[in-house]
mmCIF file with all atom_site columns, C-alpha atoms in Angstrom:
data_model
loop_
_atom_site.group_PDB
_atom_site.id
_atom_site.type_symbol
_atom_site.label_atom_id
_atom_site.label_alt_id
_atom_site.label_comp_id
_atom_site.label_asym_id
_atom_site.label_entity_id
_atom_site.label_seq_id
_atom_site.pdbx_PDB_ins_code
_atom_site.Cartn_x
_atom_site.Cartn_y
_atom_site.Cartn_z
_atom_site.occupancy
_atom_site.B_iso_or_equiv
_atom_site.pdbx_formal_charge
_atom_site.auth_seq_id
_atom_site.auth_comp_id
_atom_site.auth_asym_id
_atom_site.auth_atom_id
_atom_site.pdbx_PDB_model_num
ATOM 1   C CA . UNK A 1 1   ? 170.992 38.193 116.616 1.00 64.00 ? 484 UNK A CA 1
ATOM 2   C CA . UNK A 1 2   ? 174.422 36.936 118.246 1.00 81.00 ? 485 UNK A CA 1
ATOM 3   C CA . UNK A 1 3   ? 174.131 32.754 119.135 1.00 93.00 ? 486 UNK A CA 1
ATOM 4   C CA . UNK A 1 4   ? 173.985 31.012 122.209 1.00 96.00 ? 487 UNK A CA 1
ATOM 5   C CA . UNK A 1 5   ? 176.230 32.986 124.802 1.00 97.00 ? 488 UNK A CA 1
ATOM 6   C CA . UNK A 1 6   ? 178.422 30.816 126.885 1.00 97.00 ? 489 UNK A CA 1
ATOM 7   C CA . UNK A 1 7   ? 181.699 32.430 129.277 1.00 97.00 ? 490 UNK A CA 1
ATOM 8   C CA . UNK A 1 8   ? 183.870 31.524 130.248 1.00 97.00 ? 491 UNK A CA 1
ATOM 9   C CA . UNK A 1 9   ? 185.233 29.644 126.775 1.00 96.00 ? 492 UNK A CA 1
ATOM 10  C CA . UNK A 1 10  ? 188.055 27.844 128.981 1.00 97.00 ? 493 UNK A CA 1
ATOM 11  C CA . UNK A 1 11  ? 188.319 27.135 132.671 1.00 97.00 ? 494 UNK A CA 1
ATOM 12  C CA . UNK A 1 12  ? 190.471 25.689 134.106 1.00 98.00 ? 495 UNK A CA 1
ATOM 13  C CA . UNK A 1 13  ? 190.495 24.622 138.249 1.00 97.00 ? 496 UNK A CA 1
ATOM 14  C CA . UNK A 1 14  ? 191.846 23.088 141.062 1.00 97.00 ? 497 UNK A CA 1
ATOM 15  C CA . UNK A 1 15  ? 190.273 19.620 142.860 1.00 97.00 ? 498 UNK A CA 1
ATOM 16  C CA . UNK A 1 16  ? 187.832 21.178 145.720 1.00 97.00 ? 499 UNK A CA 1
ATOM 17  C CA . UNK A 1 17  ? 187.285 24.802 143.984 1.00 97.00 ? 500 UNK A CA 1
ATOM 18  C CA . UNK A 1 18  ? 183.732 25.620 142.515 1.00 97.00 ? 501 UNK A CA 1
ATOM 19  C CA . UNK A 1 19  ? 183.113 25.869 139.082 1.00 98.00 ? 502 UNK A CA 1
ATOM 20  C CA . UNK A 1 20  ? 179.819 28.350 137.499 1.00 98.00 ? 503 UNK A CA 1
ATOM 21  C CA . UNK A 1 21  ? 179.648 27.698 134.212 1.00 98.00 ? 504 UNK A CA 1
ATOM 22  C CA . UNK A 1 22  ? 176.941 30.550 132.055 1.00 98.00 ? 505 UNK A CA 1
ATOM 23  C CA . UNK A 1 23  ? 174.749 30.417 129.337 1.00 98.00 ? 506 UNK A CA 1
ATOM 24  C CA . UNK A 1 24  ? 172.604 33.121 127.466 1.00 98.00 ? 507 UNK A CA 1
ATOM 25  C CA . UNK A 1 25  ? 170.353 31.832 125.269 1.00 97.00 ? 508 UNK A CA 1
ATOM 26  C CA . UNK A 1 26  ? 169.300 32.933 122.100 1.00 96.00 ? 509 UNK A CA 1
ATOM 27  C CA . UNK A 1 27  ? 166.549 36.320 122.921 1.00 95.00 ? 510 UNK A CA 1
ATOM 28  C CA . UNK A 1 28  ? 162.789 34.184 122.980 1.00 93.00 ? 511 UNK A CA 1
ATOM 29  C CA . UNK A 1 29  ? 164.231 30.664 123.218 1.00 94.00 ? 512 UNK A CA 1
ATOM 30  C CA . UNK A 1 30  ? 161.379 29.056 125.660 1.00 91.00 ? 513 UNK A CA 1
ATOM 31  C CA . UNK A 1 31  ? 163.875 26.306 125.885 1.00 92.00 ? 514 UNK A CA 1
ATOM 32  C CA . UNK A 1 32  ? 167.226 25.784 127.245 1.00 95.00 ? 515 UNK A CA 1
ATOM 33  C CA . UNK A 1 33  ? 169.495 22.628 127.224 1.00 95.00 ? 516 UNK A CA 1
ATOM 34  C CA . UNK A 1 34  ? 173.242 22.072 129.655 1.00 97.00 ? 517 UNK A CA 1
ATOM 35  C CA . UNK A 1 35  ? 175.036 19.083 127.762 1.00 96.00 ? 518 UNK A CA 1
ATOM 36  C CA . UNK A 1 36  ? 177.911 17.861 128.904 1.00 96.00 ? 519 UNK A CA 1
ATOM 37  C CA . UNK A 1 37  ? 180.733 15.959 126.191 1.00 94.00 ? 520 UNK A CA 1
ATOM 38  C CA . UNK A 1 38  ? 183.434 13.316 126.349 1.00 93.00 ? 521 UNK A CA 1
ATOM 39  C CA . UNK A 1 39  ? 185.505 11.202 124.585 1.00 88.00 ? 522 UNK A CA 1
ATOM 40  C CA . UNK A 1 40  ? 184.283 8.186  126.938 1.00 89.00 ? 523 UNK A CA 1
ATOM 41  C CA . UNK A 1 41  ? 181.026 9.348  126.980 1.00 89.00 ? 524 UNK A CA 1
ATOM 42  C CA . UNK A 1 42  ? 179.595 11.190 123.667 1.00 89.00 ? 525 UNK A CA 1
ATOM 43  C CA . UNK A 1 43  ? 176.863 13.891 124.266 1.00 91.00 ? 526 UNK A CA 1
ATOM 44  C CA . UNK A 1 44  ? 175.215 13.771 128.186 1.00 92.00 ? 527 UNK A CA 1
ATOM 45  C CA . UNK A 1 45  ? 171.796 15.616 128.606 1.00 93.00 ? 528 UNK A CA 1
ATOM 46  C CA . UNK A 1 46  ? 172.773 16.884 132.192 1.00 96.00 ? 529 UNK A CA 1
ATOM 47  C CA . UNK A 1 47  ? 169.427 19.194 132.476 1.00 95.00 ? 530 UNK A CA 1
ATOM 48  C CA . UNK A 1 48  ? 166.207 21.450 130.385 1.00 93.00 ? 531 UNK A CA 1
ATOM 49  C CA . UNK A 1 49  ? 164.495 23.746 131.259 1.00 94.00 ? 532 UNK A CA 1
ATOM 50  C CA . UNK A 1 50  ? 160.827 25.028 129.775 1.00 92.00 ? 533 UNK A CA 1
ATOM 51  C CA . UNK A 1 51  ? 160.441 29.116 130.558 1.00 93.00 ? 534 UNK A CA 1
ATOM 52  C CA . UNK A 1 52  ? 162.887 29.178 132.816 1.00 95.00 ? 535 UNK A CA 1
ATOM 53  C CA . UNK A 1 53  ? 161.052 26.229 135.354 1.00 95.00 ? 536 UNK A CA 1
ATOM 54  C CA . UNK A 1 54  ? 163.500 22.281 135.444 1.00 94.00 ? 537 UNK A CA 1
ATOM 55  C CA . UNK A 1 55  ? 161.916 20.105 133.764 1.00 91.00 ? 538 UNK A CA 1
ATOM 56  C CA . UNK A 1 56  ? 164.330 17.256 133.744 1.00 90.00 ? 539 UNK A CA 1
ATOM 57  C CA . UNK A 1 57  ? 167.220 17.089 135.977 1.00 93.00 ? 540 UNK A CA 1
ATOM 58  C CA . UNK A 1 58  ? 167.587 12.944 135.648 1.00 91.00 ? 541 UNK A CA 1
ATOM 59  C CA . UNK A 1 59  ? 170.551 13.278 133.688 1.00 92.00 ? 542 UNK A CA 1
ATOM 60  C CA . UNK A 1 60  ? 172.385 15.756 136.327 1.00 94.00 ? 543 UNK A CA 1
ATOM 61  C CA . UNK A 1 61  ? 175.880 13.246 137.711 1.00 88.00 ? 544 UNK A CA 1
ATOM 62  C CA . UNK A 1 62  ? 175.232 13.478 141.503 1.00 85.00 ? 545 UNK A CA 1
ATOM 63  C CA . UNK A 1 63  ? 174.777 16.787 143.973 1.00 91.00 ? 546 UNK A CA 1
ATOM 64  C CA . UNK A 1 64  ? 177.600 18.098 143.582 1.00 95.00 ? 547 UNK A CA 1
ATOM 65  C CA . UNK A 1 65  ? 175.793 19.231 139.727 1.00 97.00 ? 548 UNK A CA 1
ATOM 66  C CA . UNK A 1 66  ? 173.704 22.037 140.498 1.00 97.00 ? 549 UNK A CA 1
ATOM 67  C CA . UNK A 1 67  ? 171.884 24.510 137.226 1.00 98.00 ? 550 UNK A CA 1
ATOM 68  C CA . UNK A 1 68  ? 169.690 27.353 137.750 1.00 97.00 ? 551 UNK A CA 1
ATOM 69  C CA . UNK A 1 69  ? 167.317 29.283 135.181 1.00 98.00 ? 552 UNK A CA 1
ATOM 70  C CA . UNK A 1 70  ? 166.728 32.854 137.503 1.00 97.00 ? 553 UNK A CA 1
ATOM 71  C CA . UNK A 1 71  ? 165.569 34.337 134.037 1.00 95.00 ? 554 UNK A CA 1
ATOM 72  C CA . UNK A 1 72  ? 164.987 34.112 130.541 1.00 95.00 ? 555 UNK A CA 1
ATOM 73  C CA . UNK A 1 73  ? 168.131 35.068 128.839 1.00 96.00 ? 556 UNK A CA 1
ATOM 74  C CA . UNK A 1 74  ? 170.342 33.624 131.987 1.00 97.00 ? 557 UNK A CA 1
ATOM 75  C CA . UNK A 1 75  ? 171.647 30.316 133.256 1.00 98.00 ? 558 UNK A CA 1
ATOM 76  C CA . UNK A 1 76  ? 174.582 28.577 135.064 1.00 98.00 ? 559 UNK A CA 1
ATOM 77  C CA . UNK A 1 77  ? 175.390 25.343 135.692 1.00 98.00 ? 560 UNK A CA 1
ATOM 78  C CA . UNK A 1 78  ? 177.391 25.186 139.437 1.00 98.00 ? 561 UNK A CA 1
ATOM 79  C CA . UNK A 1 79  ? 179.833 22.220 139.731 1.00 97.00 ? 562 UNK A CA 1
ATOM 80  C CA . UNK A 1 80  ? 180.784 22.294 143.831 1.00 97.00 ? 563 UNK A CA 1
ATOM 81  C CA . UNK A 1 81  ? 183.460 20.278 144.850 1.00 96.00 ? 564 UNK A CA 1
ATOM 82  C CA . UNK A 1 82  ? 184.608 20.006 141.433 1.00 97.00 ? 565 UNK A CA 1
ATOM 83  C CA . UNK A 1 83  ? 186.692 17.081 140.241 1.00 96.00 ? 566 UNK A CA 1
ATOM 84  C CA . UNK A 1 84  ? 189.312 16.214 138.165 1.00 97.00 ? 567 UNK A CA 1
ATOM 85  C CA . UNK A 1 85  ? 186.005 13.608 136.604 1.00 96.00 ? 568 UNK A CA 1
ATOM 86  C CA . UNK A 1 86  ? 183.914 16.631 135.691 1.00 97.00 ? 569 UNK A CA 1
ATOM 87  C CA . UNK A 1 87  ? 186.540 17.239 132.983 1.00 97.00 ? 570 UNK A CA 1
ATOM 88  C CA . UNK A 1 88  ? 184.677 17.432 129.875 1.00 97.00 ? 571 UNK A CA 1
ATOM 89  C CA . UNK A 1 89  ? 183.409 20.119 126.926 1.00 97.00 ? 572 UNK A CA 1
ATOM 90  C CA . UNK A 1 90  ? 179.778 21.797 128.719 1.00 98.00 ? 573 UNK A CA 1
ATOM 91  C CA . UNK A 1 91  ? 177.505 22.892 126.388 1.00 97.00 ? 574 UNK A CA 1
ATOM 92  C CA . UNK A 1 92  ? 174.458 24.961 126.836 1.00 97.00 ? 575 UNK A CA 1
ATOM 93  C CA . UNK A 1 93  ? 171.334 24.520 123.719 1.00 95.00 ? 576 UNK A CA 1
ATOM 94  C CA . UNK A 1 94  ? 168.045 26.828 123.570 1.00 94.00 ? 577 UNK A CA 1
ATOM 95  C CA . UNK A 1 95  ? 165.808 26.257 121.059 1.00 92.00 ? 578 UNK A CA 1
ATOM 96  C CA . UNK A 1 96  ? 162.484 28.057 120.799 1.00 89.00 ? 579 UNK A CA 1
ATOM 97  C CA . UNK A 1 97  ? 159.449 25.191 121.087 1.00 83.00 ? 580 UNK A CA 1
ATOM 98  C CA . UNK A 1 98  ? 159.269 21.648 121.385 1.00 74.00 ? 581 UNK A CA 1
ATOM 99  C CA . UNK A 1 99  ? 162.490 19.876 120.144 1.00 69.00 ? 582 UNK A CA 1
ATOM 100 C CA . UNK A 1 100 ? 160.182 16.984 117.673 1.00 68.00 ? 583 UNK A CA 1
ATOM 101 C CA . UNK A 1 101 ? 159.271 20.501 115.279 1.00 71.00 ? 584 UNK A CA 1
ATOM 102 C CA . UNK A 1 102 ? 162.431 22.663 116.489 1.00 79.00 ? 585 UNK A CA 1
ATOM 103 C CA . UNK A 1 103 ? 166.360 22.823 115.753 1.00 84.00 ? 586 UNK A CA 1
ATOM 104 C CA . UNK A 1 104 ? 168.345 23.031 119.314 1.00 90.00 ? 587 UNK A CA 1
ATOM 105 C CA . UNK A 1 105 ? 170.695 25.865 118.595 1.00 93.00 ? 588 UNK A CA 1
ATOM 106 C CA . UNK A 1 106 ? 174.395 25.475 120.013 1.00 94.00 ? 589 UNK A CA 1
ATOM 107 C CA . UNK A 1 107 ? 176.870 27.725 121.548 1.00 96.00 ? 590 UNK A CA 1
ATOM 108 C CA . UNK A 1 108 ? 181.145 27.177 121.846 1.00 95.00 ? 591 UNK A CA 1
ATOM 109 C CA . UNK A 1 109 ? 180.826 25.124 124.818 1.00 96.00 ? 592 UNK A CA 1
ATOM 110 C CA . UNK A 1 110 ? 182.979 25.537 127.928 1.00 97.00 ? 593 UNK A CA 1
ATOM 111 C CA . UNK A 1 111 ? 186.295 23.635 128.651 1.00 97.00 ? 594 UNK A CA 1
ATOM 112 C CA . UNK A 1 112 ? 186.453 23.063 131.063 1.00 98.00 ? 595 UNK A CA 1
ATOM 113 C CA . UNK A 1 113 ? 190.083 20.844 133.043 1.00 98.00 ? 596 UNK A CA 1
ATOM 114 C CA . UNK A 1 114 ? 189.898 19.883 136.861 1.00 98.00 ? 597 UNK A CA 1
ATOM 115 C CA . UNK A 1 115 ? 193.417 19.103 138.597 1.00 97.00 ? 598 UNK A CA 1
ATOM 116 C CA . UNK B 2 1   ? 163.300 3.049  124.673 1.00 81.00 ? 326 UNK B CA 1
ATOM 117 C CA . UNK B 2 2   ? 163.504 5.220  121.908 1.00 86.00 ? 327 UNK B CA 1
ATOM 118 C CA . UNK B 2 3   ? 167.639 5.075  120.210 1.00 91.00 ? 328 UNK B CA 1
ATOM 119 C CA . UNK B 2 4   ? 170.011 5.921  117.752 1.00 95.00 ? 329 UNK B CA 1
ATOM 120 C CA . UNK B 2 5   ? 172.619 3.854  116.683 1.00 96.00 ? 330 UNK B CA 1
ATOM 121 C CA . UNK B 2 6   ? 175.148 5.159  113.599 1.00 95.00 ? 331 UNK B CA 1
ATOM 122 C CA . UNK B 2 7   ? 178.444 3.406  112.462 1.00 89.00 ? 332 UNK B CA 1
ATOM 123 C CA . UNK B 2 8   ? 181.324 4.263  113.867 1.00 87.00 ? 333 UNK B CA 1
ATOM 124 C CA . UNK B 2 9   ? 184.414 6.294  112.899 1.00 86.00 ? 334 UNK B CA 1
ATOM 125 C CA . UNK B 2 10  ? 186.729 7.917  112.092 1.00 94.00 ? 335 UNK B CA 1
ATOM 126 C CA . UNK B 2 11  ? 185.638 6.906  108.990 1.00 96.00 ? 336 UNK B CA 1
ATOM 127 C CA . UNK B 2 12  ? 188.486 8.383  105.931 1.00 97.00 ? 337 UNK B CA 1
ATOM 128 C CA . UNK B 2 13  ? 188.201 9.230  102.583 1.00 97.00 ? 338 UNK B CA 1
ATOM 129 C CA . UNK B 2 14  ? 189.508 10.804 99.760  1.00 97.00 ? 339 UNK B CA 1
ATOM 130 C CA . UNK B 2 15  ? 188.909 14.967 98.631  1.00 97.00 ? 340 UNK B CA 1
ATOM 131 C CA . UNK B 2 16  ? 185.140 14.342 95.816  1.00 96.00 ? 341 UNK B CA 1
ATOM 132 C CA . UNK B 2 17  ? 184.488 10.000 97.389  1.00 97.00 ? 342 UNK B CA 1
ATOM 133 C CA . UNK B 2 18  ? 181.076 9.572  97.600  1.00 97.00 ? 343 UNK B CA 1
ATOM 134 C CA . UNK B 2 19  ? 180.202 9.055  101.620 1.00 97.00 ? 344 UNK B CA 1
ATOM 135 C CA . UNK B 2 20  ? 176.546 6.974  103.656 1.00 97.00 ? 345 UNK B CA 1
ATOM 136 C CA . UNK B 2 21  ? 177.318 7.768  107.463 1.00 97.00 ? 346 UNK B CA 1
ATOM 137 C CA . UNK B 2 22  ? 174.825 5.399  108.153 1.00 97.00 ? 347 UNK B CA 1
ATOM 138 C CA . UNK B 2 23  ? 172.002 5.812  111.063 1.00 97.00 ? 348 UNK B CA 1
ATOM 139 C CA . UNK B 2 24  ? 169.562 3.389  112.352 1.00 97.00 ? 349 UNK B CA 1
ATOM 140 C CA . UNK B 2 25  ? 167.013 4.873  115.170 1.00 96.00 ? 350 UNK B CA 1
ATOM 141 C CA . UNK B 2 26  ? 164.714 2.518  117.723 1.00 95.00 ? 351 UNK B CA 1
ATOM 142 C CA . UNK B 2 27  ? 161.482 4.921  118.474 1.00 90.00 ? 352 UNK B CA 1
ATOM 143 C CA . UNK B 2 28  ? 157.604 4.325  120.625 1.00 83.00 ? 353 UNK B CA 1
ATOM 144 C CA . UNK B 2 29  ? 156.507 6.799  118.894 1.00 77.00 ? 354 UNK B CA 1
ATOM 145 C CA . UNK B 2 30  ? 156.778 9.264  115.753 1.00 79.00 ? 355 UNK B CA 1
ATOM 146 C CA . UNK B 2 31  ? 160.175 11.167 115.044 1.00 89.00 ? 356 UNK B CA 1
ATOM 147 C CA . UNK B 2 32  ? 161.546 13.570 113.476 1.00 91.00 ? 357 UNK B CA 1
ATOM 148 C CA . UNK B 2 33  ? 164.951 12.546 112.881 1.00 93.00 ? 358 UNK B CA 1
ATOM 149 C CA . UNK B 2 34  ? 168.179 14.881 112.560 1.00 94.00 ? 359 UNK B CA 1
ATOM 150 C CA . UNK B 2 35  ? 171.248 15.098 111.627 1.00 97.00 ? 360 UNK B CA 1
ATOM 151 C CA . UNK B 2 36  ? 174.071 17.700 113.359 1.00 96.00 ? 361 UNK B CA 1
ATOM 152 C CA . UNK B 2 37  ? 177.654 18.561 112.660 1.00 97.00 ? 362 UNK B CA 1
ATOM 153 C CA . UNK B 2 38  ? 180.096 19.558 114.855 1.00 96.00 ? 363 UNK B CA 1
ATOM 154 C CA . UNK B 2 39  ? 183.790 21.605 113.439 1.00 95.00 ? 364 UNK B CA 1
ATOM 155 C CA . UNK B 2 40  ? 186.852 21.406 115.902 1.00 91.00 ? 365 UNK B CA 1
ATOM 156 C CA . UNK B 2 41  ? 186.108 23.362 118.622 1.00 89.00 ? 366 UNK B CA 1
ATOM 157 C CA . UNK B 2 42  ? 182.598 24.725 118.122 1.00 91.00 ? 367 UNK B CA 1
ATOM 158 C CA . UNK B 2 43  ? 179.675 23.623 119.574 1.00 92.00 ? 368 UNK B CA 1
ATOM 159 C CA . UNK B 2 44  ? 176.655 21.186 116.981 1.00 94.00 ? 369 UNK B CA 1
ATOM 160 C CA . UNK B 2 45  ? 174.904 22.999 114.059 1.00 94.00 ? 370 UNK B CA 1
ATOM 161 C CA . UNK B 2 46  ? 171.577 21.531 113.046 1.00 94.00 ? 371 UNK B CA 1
ATOM 162 C CA . UNK B 2 47  ? 172.703 20.056 108.837 1.00 97.00 ? 372 UNK B CA 1
ATOM 163 C CA . UNK B 2 48  ? 169.476 18.889 108.336 1.00 96.00 ? 373 UNK B CA 1
ATOM 164 C CA . UNK B 2 49  ? 166.017 17.789 109.323 1.00 93.00 ? 374 UNK B CA 1
ATOM 165 C CA . UNK B 2 50  ? 162.846 15.084 108.167 1.00 94.00 ? 375 UNK B CA 1
ATOM 166 C CA . UNK B 2 51  ? 159.917 15.349 110.522 1.00 89.00 ? 376 UNK B CA 1
ATOM 167 C CA . UNK B 2 52  ? 157.629 12.326 108.677 1.00 89.00 ? 377 UNK B CA 1
ATOM 168 C CA . UNK B 2 53  ? 158.509 9.184  106.901 1.00 92.00 ? 378 UNK B CA 1
ATOM 169 C CA . UNK B 2 54  ? 159.910 9.665  103.141 1.00 95.00 ? 379 UNK B CA 1
ATOM 170 C CA . UNK B 2 55  ? 160.406 12.687 103.625 1.00 96.00 ? 380 UNK B CA 1
ATOM 171 C CA . UNK B 2 56  ? 163.965 13.959 102.086 1.00 97.00 ? 381 UNK B CA 1
ATOM 172 C CA . UNK B 2 57  ? 166.049 16.735 104.371 1.00 97.00 ? 382 UNK B CA 1
ATOM 173 C CA . UNK B 2 58  ? 169.565 18.190 102.535 1.00 97.00 ? 383 UNK B CA 1
ATOM 174 C CA . UNK B 2 59  ? 171.106 21.201 103.103 1.00 97.00 ? 384 UNK B CA 1
ATOM 175 C CA . UNK B 2 60  ? 175.447 21.619 101.957 1.00 96.00 ? 385 UNK B CA 1
ATOM 176 C CA . UNK B 2 61  ? 174.887 19.085 99.420  1.00 97.00 ? 386 UNK B CA 1
ATOM 177 C CA . UNK B 2 62  ? 174.104 16.199 102.106 1.00 98.00 ? 387 UNK B CA 1
ATOM 178 C CA . UNK B 2 63  ? 171.807 14.329 101.674 1.00 98.00 ? 388 UNK B CA 1
ATOM 179 C CA . UNK B 2 64  ? 169.307 11.734 104.616 1.00 98.00 ? 389 UNK B CA 1
ATOM 180 C CA . UNK B 2 65  ? 165.386 10.212 103.237 1.00 98.00 ? 390 UNK B CA 1
ATOM 181 C CA . UNK B 2 66  ? 163.341 9.611  106.170 1.00 97.00 ? 391 UNK B CA 1
ATOM 182 C CA . UNK B 2 67  ? 162.397 5.393  105.553 1.00 96.00 ? 392 UNK B CA 1
ATOM 183 C CA . UNK B 2 68  ? 159.998 4.215  108.216 1.00 94.00 ? 393 UNK B CA 1
ATOM 184 C CA . UNK B 2 69  ? 159.725 0.905  107.157 1.00 94.00 ? 394 UNK B CA 1
ATOM 185 C CA . UNK B 2 70  ? 164.052 0.022  107.944 1.00 96.00 ? 395 UNK B CA 1
ATOM 186 C CA . UNK B 2 71  ? 163.769 2.792  110.532 1.00 96.00 ? 396 UNK B CA 1
ATOM 187 C CA . UNK B 2 72  ? 166.539 5.024  109.078 1.00 97.00 ? 397 UNK B CA 1
ATOM 188 C CA . UNK B 2 73  ? 167.726 8.111  107.939 1.00 98.00 ? 398 UNK B CA 1
ATOM 189 C CA . UNK B 2 74  ? 170.994 7.309  106.088 1.00 98.00 ? 399 UNK B CA 1
ATOM 190 C CA . UNK B 2 75  ? 173.587 10.265 105.752 1.00 98.00 ? 400 UNK B CA 1
ATOM 191 C CA . UNK B 2 76  ? 175.496 10.554 102.377 1.00 98.00 ? 401 UNK B CA 1
ATOM 192 C CA . UNK B 2 77  ? 176.933 12.840 99.856  1.00 98.00 ? 402 UNK B CA 1
ATOM 193 C CA . UNK B 2 78  ? 178.010 13.182 96.154  1.00 97.00 ? 403 UNK B CA 1
ATOM 194 C CA . UNK B 2 79  ? 181.035 14.632 96.875  1.00 96.00 ? 404 UNK B CA 1
ATOM 195 C CA . UNK B 2 80  ? 182.871 15.024 99.742  1.00 97.00 ? 405 UNK B CA 1
ATOM 196 C CA . UNK B 2 81  ? 184.972 17.961 100.308 1.00 97.00 ? 406 UNK B CA 1
ATOM 197 C CA . UNK B 2 82  ? 188.408 18.515 102.731 1.00 97.00 ? 407 UNK B CA 1
ATOM 198 C CA . UNK B 2 83  ? 185.553 21.573 104.820 1.00 96.00 ? 408 UNK B CA 1
ATOM 199 C CA . UNK B 2 84  ? 183.295 18.566 105.345 1.00 97.00 ? 409 UNK B CA 1
ATOM 200 C CA . UNK B 2 85  ? 185.898 17.229 107.852 1.00 97.00 ? 410 UNK B CA 1
ATOM 201 C CA . UNK B 2 86  ? 183.558 17.254 111.233 1.00 97.00 ? 411 UNK B CA 1
ATOM 202 C CA . UNK B 2 87  ? 182.025 14.719 113.870 1.00 96.00 ? 412 UNK B CA 1
ATOM 203 C CA . UNK B 2 88  ? 178.555 14.064 112.365 1.00 97.00 ? 413 UNK B CA 1
ATOM 204 C CA . UNK B 2 89  ? 175.290 13.278 115.022 1.00 96.00 ? 414 UNK B CA 1
ATOM 205 C CA . UNK B 2 90  ? 172.195 11.156 113.960 1.00 96.00 ? 415 UNK B CA 1
ATOM 206 C CA . UNK B 2 91  ? 169.232 12.149 116.243 1.00 94.00 ? 416 UNK B CA 1
ATOM 207 C CA . UNK B 2 92  ? 165.989 11.992 116.389 1.00 91.00 ? 417 UNK B CA 1
ATOM 208 C CA . UNK B 2 93  ? 163.178 13.749 119.189 1.00 88.00 ? 418 UNK B CA 1
ATOM 209 C CA . UNK B 2 94  ? 159.670 12.856 119.249 1.00 80.00 ? 419 UNK B CA 1
ATOM 210 C CA . UNK B 2 95  ? 157.122 14.994 118.029 1.00 68.00 ? 420 UNK B CA 1
ATOM 211 C CA . UNK B 2 96  ? 153.670 13.682 120.429 1.00 65.00 ? 421 UNK B CA 1
ATOM 212 C CA . UNK B 2 97  ? 155.954 14.202 123.592 1.00 62.00 ? 422 UNK B CA 1
ATOM 213 C CA . UNK B 2 98  ? 155.913 15.872 126.857 1.00 61.00 ? 423 UNK B CA 1
ATOM 214 C CA . UNK B 2 99  ? 159.701 15.621 127.331 1.00 63.00 ? 424 UNK B CA 1
ATOM 215 C CA . UNK B 2 100 ? 161.106 17.944 125.116 1.00 69.00 ? 425 UNK B CA 1
ATOM 216 C CA . UNK B 2 101 ? 164.362 15.787 124.096 1.00 80.00 ? 426 UNK B CA 1
ATOM 217 C CA . UNK B 2 102 ? 166.871 15.407 121.532 1.00 87.00 ? 427 UNK B CA 1
ATOM 218 C CA . UNK B 2 103 ? 168.549 11.732 121.713 1.00 89.00 ? 428 UNK B CA 1
ATOM 219 C CA . UNK B 2 104 ? 171.356 11.989 119.750 1.00 91.00 ? 429 UNK B CA 1
ATOM 220 C CA . UNK B 2 105 ? 173.957 9.431  118.345 1.00 93.00 ? 430 UNK B CA 1
ATOM 221 C CA . UNK B 2 106 ? 177.305 8.819  119.587 1.00 92.00 ? 431 UNK B CA 1
ATOM 222 C CA . UNK B 2 107 ? 178.965 10.567 116.513 1.00 95.00 ? 432 UNK B CA 1
ATOM 223 C CA . UNK B 2 108 ? 181.101 9.456  113.444 1.00 96.00 ? 433 UNK B CA 1
ATOM 224 C CA . UNK B 2 109 ? 183.978 11.125 113.241 1.00 96.00 ? 434 UNK B CA 1
ATOM 225 C CA . UNK B 2 110 ? 184.470 12.116 109.046 1.00 97.00 ? 435 UNK B CA 1
ATOM 226 C CA . UNK B 2 111 ? 188.335 13.205 107.700 1.00 97.00 ? 436 UNK B CA 1
ATOM 227 C CA . UNK B 2 112 ? 188.584 13.864 104.220 1.00 97.00 ? 437 UNK B CA 1
ATOM 228 C CA . UNK B 2 113 ? 191.951 13.507 102.896 1.00 96.00 ? 438 UNK B CA 1
ATOM 229 C CA . UNK B 2 114 ? 193.148 16.434 99.613  1.00 94.00 ? 439 UNK B CA 1
#
């Protein structure tokens, strides 16, 4: 099993540009999560999906952020337009079932730098 | 509400020292408790878990016991190694909740000196 795959691993962009982060969950996992990690705010849950349907997006910081899951094997997190304060490491994670019983499997993360 | 509080770091120890990282929780339902570890440049990975009171989770020499009476889940290891240097996150999730989320603590950075 290849684990959760994220791309790109590093992204450097200028303020105002659109950024798209990609995630491929582990095959057979029904849940997909997007997190953001910064030194100041720690690990924040942005949004999660169950069977490709967004369940809770209350952590999405503002309308500049959007996430989609068009099928069970692919999800995107888009920031448009990007701002310097969006600089962070973005993690995707997947889980085979409800996290009350199952662990989450994290990808290696995408380090985003907005200049 | 539901929350996790863990000791602030960084924690710096010498190799072979005894480790304790404190974690306490507040939960409105029936939580499962976890310790995740994040090595430099990587994502989080599950270290151990316990799903009910008095359960002990263990892995790689680390242990933690689910203490309902003190609402705690402290992480311990008898003899740490340099390779244990990482950030450790205590976390909880509610087993009978429709919200399938994990609530993470703020993380504790551990550094081990050779």
